[in-house]
């Protein structure tokens, strides 16, 4: 039995789905019982708990062969303090449950403890979890293609793709489909010690590439619109992003621009198989309810 956190999110949901498709027993940890329907229909075991509650998390992890762990993206408050709290709780639960192995979701660029904005919270997570289980893998994917889904309705309506990344800059990107499949395969592996696995898509992509993929899927032109640094804070404020979270997010884009959000020498390198067009098409179909 493998335990998956964040099953109702992007990476956790894809990991649980991939494990189920491999025929591997899965237990998903959910915050509320009413979220269980989809997973029970798929044959998963369900545990109710919170990432902040060490006792419920320990109970969910106990007797598991391994687990997929993550720290949810910040929604409010100080992201760095929050990362410390979550990392500490996860590490304590892993130790108390005597979990033999884990795969923890991190990010390319997490080798740095500063200069990468919100990605630095994952440096903290890795430090907390290192040594908590006998065997650990820190899975560091690139920028999620599905993150572009947050602005996809506007792209569909207006034919314009706003971007905080310089439009021609190619960066590590990957679909969460590949993240889930890779996490599931890594969990199923027989491994020992600590490993870092970096994951990219079949190739690196730019915002211009993303716009071109939207163009192909929609059958009409989509152009990029670079959002300059001096107005980004106001843009995020208009979207209701709290100031502390906005600063952390903007720090990530500064890190991307400076080249700090890149691979670390000596780590394992893997590439997924899901194309940019395939991932963008799924985003569009989801929005259109198909």
Coordinates of N, CA and C in Angstrom, one line a residue, residues 17-210:
X17 N -3.6 8.4 -9.5 CA -4.2 7.8 -10.7 C -3.2 6.8 -11.3
X18 N -1.9 7.2 -11.4 CA -0.9 6.4 -12.0 C -0.7 5.1 -11.2
X19 N -0.6 5.2 -9.9 CA -0.5 4.0 -9.1 C -1.6 3.0 -9.3
X20 N -2.8 3.6 -9.3 CA -4.0 2.7 -9.5 C -4.0 2.0 -10.9
X21 N -3.5 2.8 -11.9 CA -3.4 2.2 -13.2 C -2.4 1.1 -13.3
X22 N -1.4 1.2 -12.4 CA -0.3 0.1 -12.3 C -0.8 -1.1 -11.5
X23 N -2.0 -1.0 -10.9 CA -2.5 -2.1 -10.1 C -1.9 -2.1 -8.7
X24 N -1.4 -1.0 -8.3 CA -0.8 -0.9 -6.9 C -1.8 -0.3 -5.9
X25 N -2.0 -1.0 -4.8 CA -3.0 -0.5 -3.8 C -2.5 1.0 -3.3
X26 N -3.5 1.8 -3.2 CA -3.3 3.2 -2.9 C -4.2 3.7 -1.7
X27 N -3.6 4.5 -0.8 CA -4.4 5.2 0.2 C -4.2 6.6 0.0
X28 N -5.3 7.4 -0.2 CA -5.1 8.8 -0.4 C -5.5 9.5 0.9
X29 N -4.8 10.6 1.2 CA -5.1 11.3 2.5 C -5.9 12.6 2.1
X30 N -7.1 12.7 2.6 CA -8.0 13.8 2.2 C -8.3 14.6 3.5
X31 N -8.7 15.9 3.3 CA -9.0 16.7 4.5 C -10.4 16.4 4.9
X32 N -11.4 16.1 4.0 CA -12.8 16.0 4.4 C -13.4 14.7 3.8
X33 N -14.3 14.0 4.5 CA -14.9 12.8 4.0 C -15.6 13.0 2.7
X34 N -16.2 14.2 2.5 CA -17.0 14.4 1.3 C -16.2 14.4 0.0
X35 N -14.8 14.5 0.2 CA -13.9 14.4 -1.0 C -13.6 13.0 -1.4
X36 N -14.1 12.0 -0.7 CA -13.7 10.6 -0.9 C -14.3 9.9 -2.1
X37 N -15.5 10.4 -2.6 CA -16.2 9.6 -3.6 C -15.5 9.2 -4.8
X38 N -14.8 10.1 -5.5 CA -14.0 9.7 -6.7 C -13.0 8.6 -6.4
X39 N -12.3 8.7 -5.3 CA -11.2 7.8 -5.0 C -11.7 6.4 -4.6
X40 N -12.8 6.4 -3.8 CA -13.4 5.1 -3.4 C -13.9 4.4 -4.7
X41 N -14.5 5.1 -5.6 CA -15.0 4.5 -6.9 C -13.8 3.9 -7.7
X42 N -12.6 4.5 -7.5 CA -11.5 4.0 -8.3 C -10.8 2.8 -7.5
X43 N -11.3 2.5 -6.3 CA -10.7 1.4 -5.5 C -9.7 1.8 -4.5
X44 N -9.5 3.1 -4.3 CA -8.5 3.5 -3.4 C -9.0 3.5 -1.9
X45 N -8.1 3.3 -1.0 CA -8.4 3.4 0.4 C -8.3 4.9 0.7
X46 N -9.1 5.4 1.7 CA -9.2 6.8 2.0 C -8.9 7.0 3.5
X47 N -8.0 7.9 3.8 CA -7.7 8.3 5.2 C -8.0 9.8 5.3
X48 N -8.7 10.2 6.4 CA -9.0 11.6 6.6 C -8.0 12.2 7.5
X49 N -7.3 13.2 7.1 CA -6.3 13.8 7.9 C -5.8 15.2 7.4
X50 N -4.9 15.8 8.1 CA -4.4 17.1 7.7 C -2.9 17.1 7.7
X51 N -2.3 17.8 6.8 CA -0.9 17.8 6.7 C -0.3 18.5 8.0
X52 N -1.1 19.3 8.7 CA -0.6 19.9 9.9 C -0.8 19.0 11.1
X53 N -1.6 18.0 11.0 CA -1.9 17.1 12.2 C -1.0 15.9 12.1
X54 N 0.0 15.9 13.0 CA 1.0 14.8 13.0 C 0.3 13.5 13.3
X55 N -0.6 13.4 14.2 CA -1.2 12.2 14.7 C -2.0 11.5 13.5
X56 N -2.8 12.3 12.8 CA -3.7 11.7 11.8 C -2.8 11.3 10.6
X57 N -1.7 12.1 10.3 CA -0.8 11.8 9.2 C 0.0 10.5 9.5
X58 N 0.4 10.4 10.8 CA 1.1 9.2 11.2 C 0.3 8.0 11.0
X59 N -1.0 8.1 11.4 CA -1.9 7.0 11.3 C -2.1 6.6 9.8
X60 N -2.2 7.6 8.9 CA -2.3 7.3 7.5 C -1.1 6.6 6.9
X61 N 0.1 7.0 7.4 CA 1.3 6.4 6.9 C 1.7 5.1 7.5
X62 N 1.2 4.8 8.6 CA 1.6 3.5 9.3 C 1.3 2.3 8.5
X63 N 2.2 1.4 8.4 CA 2.1 0.1 7.7 C 2.2 0.3 6.2
X64 N 2.4 1.5 5.7 CA 2.5 1.7 4.2 C 3.9 1.3 3.7
X65 N 4.0 0.9 2.5 CA 5.3 0.5 1.9 C 6.1 1.8 1.5
X66 N 5.4 2.9 1.3 CA 6.0 4.1 0.9 C 4.9 5.2 0.7
X67 N 5.4 6.4 0.4 CA 4.4 7.5 0.3 C 4.9 8.6 -0.6
X68 N 4.0 9.3 -1.2 CA 4.2 10.4 -2.0 C 3.8 11.6 -1.2
X69 N 4.8 12.5 -0.9 CA 4.6 13.6 0.0 C 4.8 14.9 -0.7
X70 N 4.1 15.9 -0.2 CA 4.3 17.3 -0.8 C 3.9 18.3 0.2
X71 N 4.3 19.5 -0.1 CA 3.9 20.7 0.7 C 3.0 21.5 -0.2
X72 N 1.7 21.7 0.2 CA 0.8 22.5 -0.7 C 1.3 23.9 -1.0
X73 N 1.0 24.4 -2.2 CA 1.5 25.7 -2.6 C 0.8 26.8 -1.6
X74 N 1.6 27.8 -1.3 CA 1.1 28.8 -0.3 C -0.1 29.6 -0.8
X75 N -1.1 29.8 0.0 CA -2.3 30.6 -0.3 C -2.4 31.9 0.4
X76 N -1.8 31.9 1.6 CA -1.8 33.1 2.5 C -0.7 33.0 3.5
X77 N -0.4 34.0 4.2 CA 0.6 34.0 5.2 C 2.0 34.0 4.7
X78 N 3.0 33.8 5.6 CA 4.4 33.7 5.2 C 4.7 32.4 4.6
X79 N 5.0 32.2 3.3 CA 5.2 30.9 2.7 C 6.4 30.2 3.3
X80 N 7.4 30.9 3.8 CA 8.6 30.3 4.3 C 8.4 29.7 5.7
X81 N 7.7 30.5 6.5 CA 7.3 29.9 7.8 C 6.4 28.7 7.7
X82 N 5.5 28.8 6.8 CA 4.6 27.7 6.5 C 5.3 26.5 6.0
X83 N 6.3 26.7 5.2 CA 7.1 25.5 4.7 C 7.9 24.8 5.8
X84 N 8.4 25.6 6.8 CA 9.1 25.1 7.9 C 8.1 24.2 8.8
X85 N 6.9 24.8 9.0 CA 5.9 24.0 9.8 C 5.5 22.7 9.1
X86 N 5.2 22.8 7.8 CA 4.8 21.6 7.1 C 5.9 20.6 7.0
X87 N 7.1 21.0 6.7 CA 8.2 20.1 6.6 C 8.5 19.4 8.0
X88 N 8.4 20.2 9.0 CA 8.6 19.6 10.4 C 7.6 18.5 10.7
X89 N 6.3 18.9 10.4 CA 5.2 17.9 10.7 C 5.3 16.7 9.8
X90 N 5.7 16.8 8.6 CA 5.8 15.6 7.7 C 7.0 14.7 8.2
X91 N 8.1 15.4 8.5 CA 9.2 14.6 9.0 C 8.9 13.8 10.3
X92 N 8.2 14.5 11.2 CA 7.8 13.8 12.4 C 6.9 12.6 12.2
X93 N 5.9 12.8 11.3 CA 5.0 11.7 11.0 C 5.7 10.6 10.3
X94 N 6.6 10.9 9.4 CA 7.4 9.8 8.7 C 8.2 9.0 9.7
X95 N 8.8 9.7 10.6 CA 9.6 9.0 11.6 C 8.7 8.1 12.6
X96 N 7.6 8.7 13.0 CA 6.8 8.0 14.0 C 6.1 6.8 13.3
X97 N 5.8 6.9 12.0 CA 5.2 5.8 11.3 C 6.2 4.7 10.8
X98 N 7.5 5.0 11.0 CA 8.5 4.1 10.5 C 8.4 3.9 9.0
X99 N 8.1 4.9 8.3 CA 7.9 4.8 6.8 C 9.2 4.4 6.2
X100 N 9.2 3.3 5.4 CA 10.5 2.8 4.8 C 11.0 3.7 3.7
X101 N 10.1 4.3 2.9 CA 10.6 5.1 1.8 C 9.6 6.1 1.4
X102 N 10.1 7.2 0.7 CA 9.2 8.3 0.3 C 9.7 8.9 -1.0
X103 N 8.8 9.4 -1.7 CA 9.1 10.3 -2.9 C 8.4 11.6 -2.5
X104 N 9.2 12.7 -2.4 CA 8.7 14.0 -2.1 C 8.8 14.9 -3.3
X105 N 7.7 15.7 -3.5 CA 7.6 16.6 -4.6 C 8.4 17.9 -4.3
X106 N 9.4 18.2 -5.1 CA 10.2 19.4 -5.0 C 10.1 20.1 -6.3
X107 N 11.2 20.7 -6.7 CA 11.2 21.5 -7.9 C 12.7 21.7 -8.4
X108 N 12.8 21.7 -9.7 CA 14.1 22.1 -10.3 C 14.4 23.5 -9.7
X109 N 15.7 23.7 -9.2 CA 16.1 24.9 -8.6 C 16.0 24.8 -7.1
X110 N 15.5 23.7 -6.5 CA 15.4 23.6 -5.0 C 16.7 23.4 -4.3
X111 N 17.8 23.3 -5.1 CA 19.2 23.2 -4.4 C 19.5 24.5 -3.8
X112 N 18.9 25.6 -4.2 CA 19.2 26.9 -3.6 C 18.2 27.3 -2.5
X113 N 18.8 27.8 -1.4 CA 18.0 28.2 -0.3 C 17.5 29.7 -0.4
X114 N 17.9 30.4 -1.4 CA 17.5 31.8 -1.6 C 17.7 32.1 -3.1
X115 N 17.0 33.2 -3.5 CA 17.2 33.6 -4.9 C 16.3 32.9 -5.9
X116 N 15.3 32.2 -5.4 CA 14.4 31.5 -6.2 C 12.9 31.6 -5.8
X117 N 12.7 32.6 -4.9 CA 11.3 32.8 -4.4 C 10.7 31.6 -3.8
X118 N 9.5 31.3 -4.2 CA 8.7 30.3 -3.5 C 9.4 28.9 -3.6
X119 N 10.2 28.7 -4.6 CA 10.9 27.4 -4.8 C 11.8 27.2 -3.6
X120 N 12.3 28.2 -2.9 CA 13.2 28.0 -1.7 C 12.4 27.3 -0.6
X121 N 11.1 27.4 -0.6 CA 10.3 26.6 0.4 C 10.5 25.1 0.2
X122 N 10.8 24.7 -1.0 CA 11.0 23.3 -1.2 C 12.5 22.9 -0.8
X123 N 13.4 23.8 -0.8 CA 14.7 23.5 -0.2 C 14.5 23.2 1.2
X124 N 13.7 24.0 1.9 CA 13.4 23.7 3.3 C 12.7 22.4 3.5
X125 N 11.8 22.0 2.6 CA 11.1 20.7 2.7 C 12.1 19.6 2.6
X126 N 13.0 19.7 1.6 CA 14.0 18.6 1.4 C 14.9 18.5 2.7
X127 N 15.3 19.6 3.2 CA 16.1 19.5 4.4 C 15.4 18.8 5.6
X128 N 14.1 19.1 5.8 CA 13.4 18.5 6.8 C 13.2 17.0 6.6
X129 N 13.0 16.6 5.4 CA 12.7 15.2 5.1 C 13.9 14.3 4.9
X130 N 15.1 14.9 4.7 CA 16.3 14.2 4.5 C 16.6 13.3 5.7
X131 N 16.6 12.0 5.5 CA 16.9 11.1 6.6 C 15.7 10.7 7.5
X132 N 14.5 11.3 7.2 CA 13.3 10.9 8.0 C 12.9 9.5 7.7
X133 N 13.1 9.0 6.4 CA 12.8 7.6 6.1 C 14.1 7.0 5.7
X134 N 14.2 5.7 5.7 CA 15.4 5.0 5.3 C 15.8 5.3 3.9
X135 N 14.8 5.5 3.0 CA 15.1 5.8 1.6 C 14.2 6.9 1.1
X136 N 14.8 7.9 0.4 CA 14.1 9.0 0.0 C 14.5 9.4 -1.4
X137 N 13.5 9.9 -2.2 CA 13.7 10.5 -3.5 C 13.1 11.9 -3.5
X138 N 13.8 12.9 -3.8 CA 13.3 14.2 -4.0 C 13.1 14.4 -5.5
X139 N 11.8 14.4 -5.9 CA 11.5 14.6 -7.3 C 11.4 16.0 -7.6
X140 N 12.2 16.5 -8.5 CA 12.3 17.9 -8.9 C 11.8 18.1 -10.3
X141 N 10.5 18.4 -10.5 CA 10.1 18.7 -11.9 C 10.3 20.1 -12.2
X142 N 10.2 20.4 -13.5 CA 10.2 21.8 -14.0 C 8.8 22.4 -13.8
X143 N 8.7 23.6 -14.4 CA 7.5 24.4 -14.3 C 6.3 23.6 -14.8
X144 N 5.2 23.4 -14.1 CA 4.1 22.7 -14.5 C 3.4 23.3 -15.8
X145 N 3.2 22.6 -16.8 CA 2.5 23.1 -18.0 C 1.1 23.5 -17.5
X146 N 0.5 22.7 -16.6 CA -0.9 22.9 -16.2 C -1.0 24.3 -15.4
X147 N 0.1 24.9 -15.0 CA 0.0 26.2 -14.4 C -0.6 27.2 -15.3
X148 N -0.3 27.0 -16.6 CA -0.9 27.9 -17.6 C -2.4 27.8 -17.7
X149 N -3.0 26.8 -17.1 CA -4.4 26.6 -17.1 C -5.1 27.7 -16.2
X150 N -4.3 28.4 -15.3 CA -4.9 29.4 -14.5 C -5.3 30.6 -15.3
X151 N -4.6 30.8 -16.4 CA -5.0 32.0 -17.3 C -5.6 31.5 -18.6
X152 N -5.9 30.2 -18.7 CA -6.4 29.7 -20.0 C -7.8 30.3 -20.4
X153 N -8.7 30.5 -19.4 CA -9.9 31.1 -19.9 C -9.7 32.5 -20.6
X154 N -8.8 33.3 -20.1 CA -8.5 34.6 -20.7 C -7.9 34.4 -22.1
X155 N -7.0 33.3 -22.2 CA -6.4 33.0 -23.4 C -7.4 32.6 -24.5
X156 N -8.3 31.8 -24.1 CA -9.4 31.4 -25.0 C -10.3 32.5 -25.4
X157 N -10.6 33.4 -24.5 CA -11.5 34.5 -24.8 C -10.8 35.6 -25.6
X158 N -9.5 35.9 -25.3 CA -8.9 37.1 -25.9 C -7.8 36.8 -26.9
X159 N -7.3 35.5 -27.0 CA -6.2 35.2 -27.9 C -4.9 35.8 -27.5
X160 N -4.7 36.1 -26.2 CA -3.5 36.6 -25.6 C -3.0 35.8 -24.4
X161 N -1.8 35.5 -24.4 CA -1.2 34.7 -23.3 C -0.3 35.6 -22.5
X162 N -0.7 36.2 -21.3 CA 0.1 37.0 -20.5 C 1.2 36.1 -19.9
X163 N 2.4 36.6 -19.8 CA 3.5 35.8 -19.2 C 4.5 36.7 -18.4
X164 N 4.9 36.1 -17.2 CA 6.0 36.8 -16.4 C 7.3 36.3 -16.9
X165 N 7.4 35.2 -17.8 CA 8.6 34.7 -18.3 C 8.9 35.3 -19.6
X166 N 10.1 35.8 -19.9 CA 10.4 36.4 -21.2 C 10.0 35.4 -22.3
X167 N 9.2 35.9 -23.3 CA 8.5 34.9 -24.2 C 9.4 34.0 -24.9
X168 N 10.6 34.3 -25.2 CA 11.4 33.4 -26.0 C 12.3 32.5 -25.1
X169 N 12.3 32.7 -23.8 CA 13.2 32.0 -22.9 C 12.7 30.6 -22.7
X170 N 13.4 29.6 -23.1 CA 13.1 28.2 -22.9 C 13.5 27.8 -21.5
X171 N 12.5 27.2 -20.8 CA 12.8 26.8 -19.4 C 12.3 25.3 -19.2
X172 N 12.8 24.7 -18.2 CA 12.3 23.3 -17.9 C 10.8 23.4 -17.6
X173 N 10.0 22.7 -18.4 CA 8.5 22.5 -18.1 C 8.2 21.1 -18.3
X174 N 7.1 20.7 -17.6 CA 6.6 19.3 -17.7 C 5.2 19.2 -17.3
X175 N 4.5 18.3 -17.9 CA 3.0 18.1 -17.6 C 2.9 17.3 -16.3
X176 N 1.9 17.7 -15.5 CA 1.7 16.9 -14.3 C 1.4 15.4 -14.5
X177 N 0.9 15.1 -15.8 CA 0.7 13.7 -16.1 C 2.0 13.0 -16.0
X178 N 3.1 13.6 -16.5 CA 4.4 12.9 -16.4 C 4.9 12.9 -15.0
X179 N 4.6 14.0 -14.2 CA 5.0 14.0 -12.8 C 4.4 12.8 -12.1
X180 N 3.1 12.6 -12.3 CA 2.4 11.5 -11.6 C 3.0 10.1 -12.0
X181 N 3.2 10.0 -13.3 CA 3.7 8.7 -13.8 C 5.1 8.4 -13.3
X182 N 5.9 9.5 -13.2 CA 7.3 9.3 -12.7 C 7.3 9.0 -11.3
X183 N 6.5 9.7 -10.5 CA 6.4 9.5 -9.0 C 6.0 8.1 -8.7
X184 N 5.0 7.6 -9.5 CA 4.5 6.2 -9.3 C 5.5 5.2 -9.6
X185 N 6.3 5.4 -10.7 CA 7.3 4.4 -11.0 C 8.4 4.5 -10.0
X186 N 8.8 5.7 -9.5 CA 9.8 5.8 -8.5 C 9.5 5.1 -7.2
X187 N 8.2 5.3 -6.8 CA 7.7 4.6 -5.6 C 7.8 3.1 -5.7
X188 N 7.5 2.6 -6.9 CA 7.5 1.2 -7.1 C 8.9 0.6 -7.2
X189 N 9.9 1.4 -7.4 CA 11.3 0.9 -7.5 C 11.8 0.4 -6.2
X190 N 12.7 -0.5 -6.2 CA 13.5 -0.9 -5.0 C 14.7 -0.1 -5.0
X191 N 14.8 0.9 -4.0 CA 15.9 1.8 -3.9 C 16.3 2.0 -2.5
X192 N 17.5 2.5 -2.3 CA 17.9 2.8 -0.9 C 18.7 4.1 -0.9
X193 N 18.8 4.7 0.3 CA 19.5 5.9 0.4 C 18.7 7.1 -0.1
X194 N 19.4 8.2 -0.3 CA 18.7 9.5 -0.8 C 19.1 9.7 -2.2
X195 N 18.1 10.1 -3.0 CA 18.3 10.4 -4.4 C 17.6 11.7 -4.8
X196 N 18.1 12.4 -5.8 CA 17.4 13.5 -6.4 C 17.2 13.2 -7.9
X197 N 15.9 13.3 -8.3 CA 15.6 13.1 -9.7 C 14.9 14.3 -10.2
X198 N 15.6 14.9 -11.3 CA 15.0 16.0 -12.0 C 14.2 15.6 -13.2
X199 N 13.1 16.2 -13.4 CA 12.2 15.8 -14.4 C 11.8 17.0 -15.3
X200 N 11.9 16.8 -16.6 CA 11.5 17.8 -17.6 C 10.6 17.1 -18.6
X201 N 9.9 17.9 -19.4 CA 9.1 17.4 -20.5 C 10.0 16.8 -21.6
X202 N 9.5 16.4 -22.7 CA 10.3 15.9 -23.8 C 11.3 16.8 -24.3
X203 N 11.1 18.1 -24.1 CA 12.0 19.2 -24.4 C 11.7 20.4 -23.6
X204 N 12.6 21.4 -23.5 CA 12.3 22.6 -22.8 C 11.4 23.5 -23.7
X205 N 10.5 24.3 -23.1 CA 9.6 25.1 -23.9 C 9.6 26.6 -23.4
X206 N 9.2 27.5 -24.2 CA 9.1 28.9 -23.9 C 7.6 29.3 -23.8
X207 N 7.3 30.5 -23.4 CA 6.0 31.0 -23.4 C 5.5 31.1 -24.8
X208 N 6.4 31.4 -25.8 CA 6.0 31.5 -27.2 C 5.6 30.1 -27.6
X209 N 6.2 29.0 -27.2 CA 5.8 27.7 -27.5 C 4.4 27.4 -26.9
X210 N 4.2 27.8 -25.7 CA 2.9 27.6 -25.1 C 1.8 28.3 -25.9

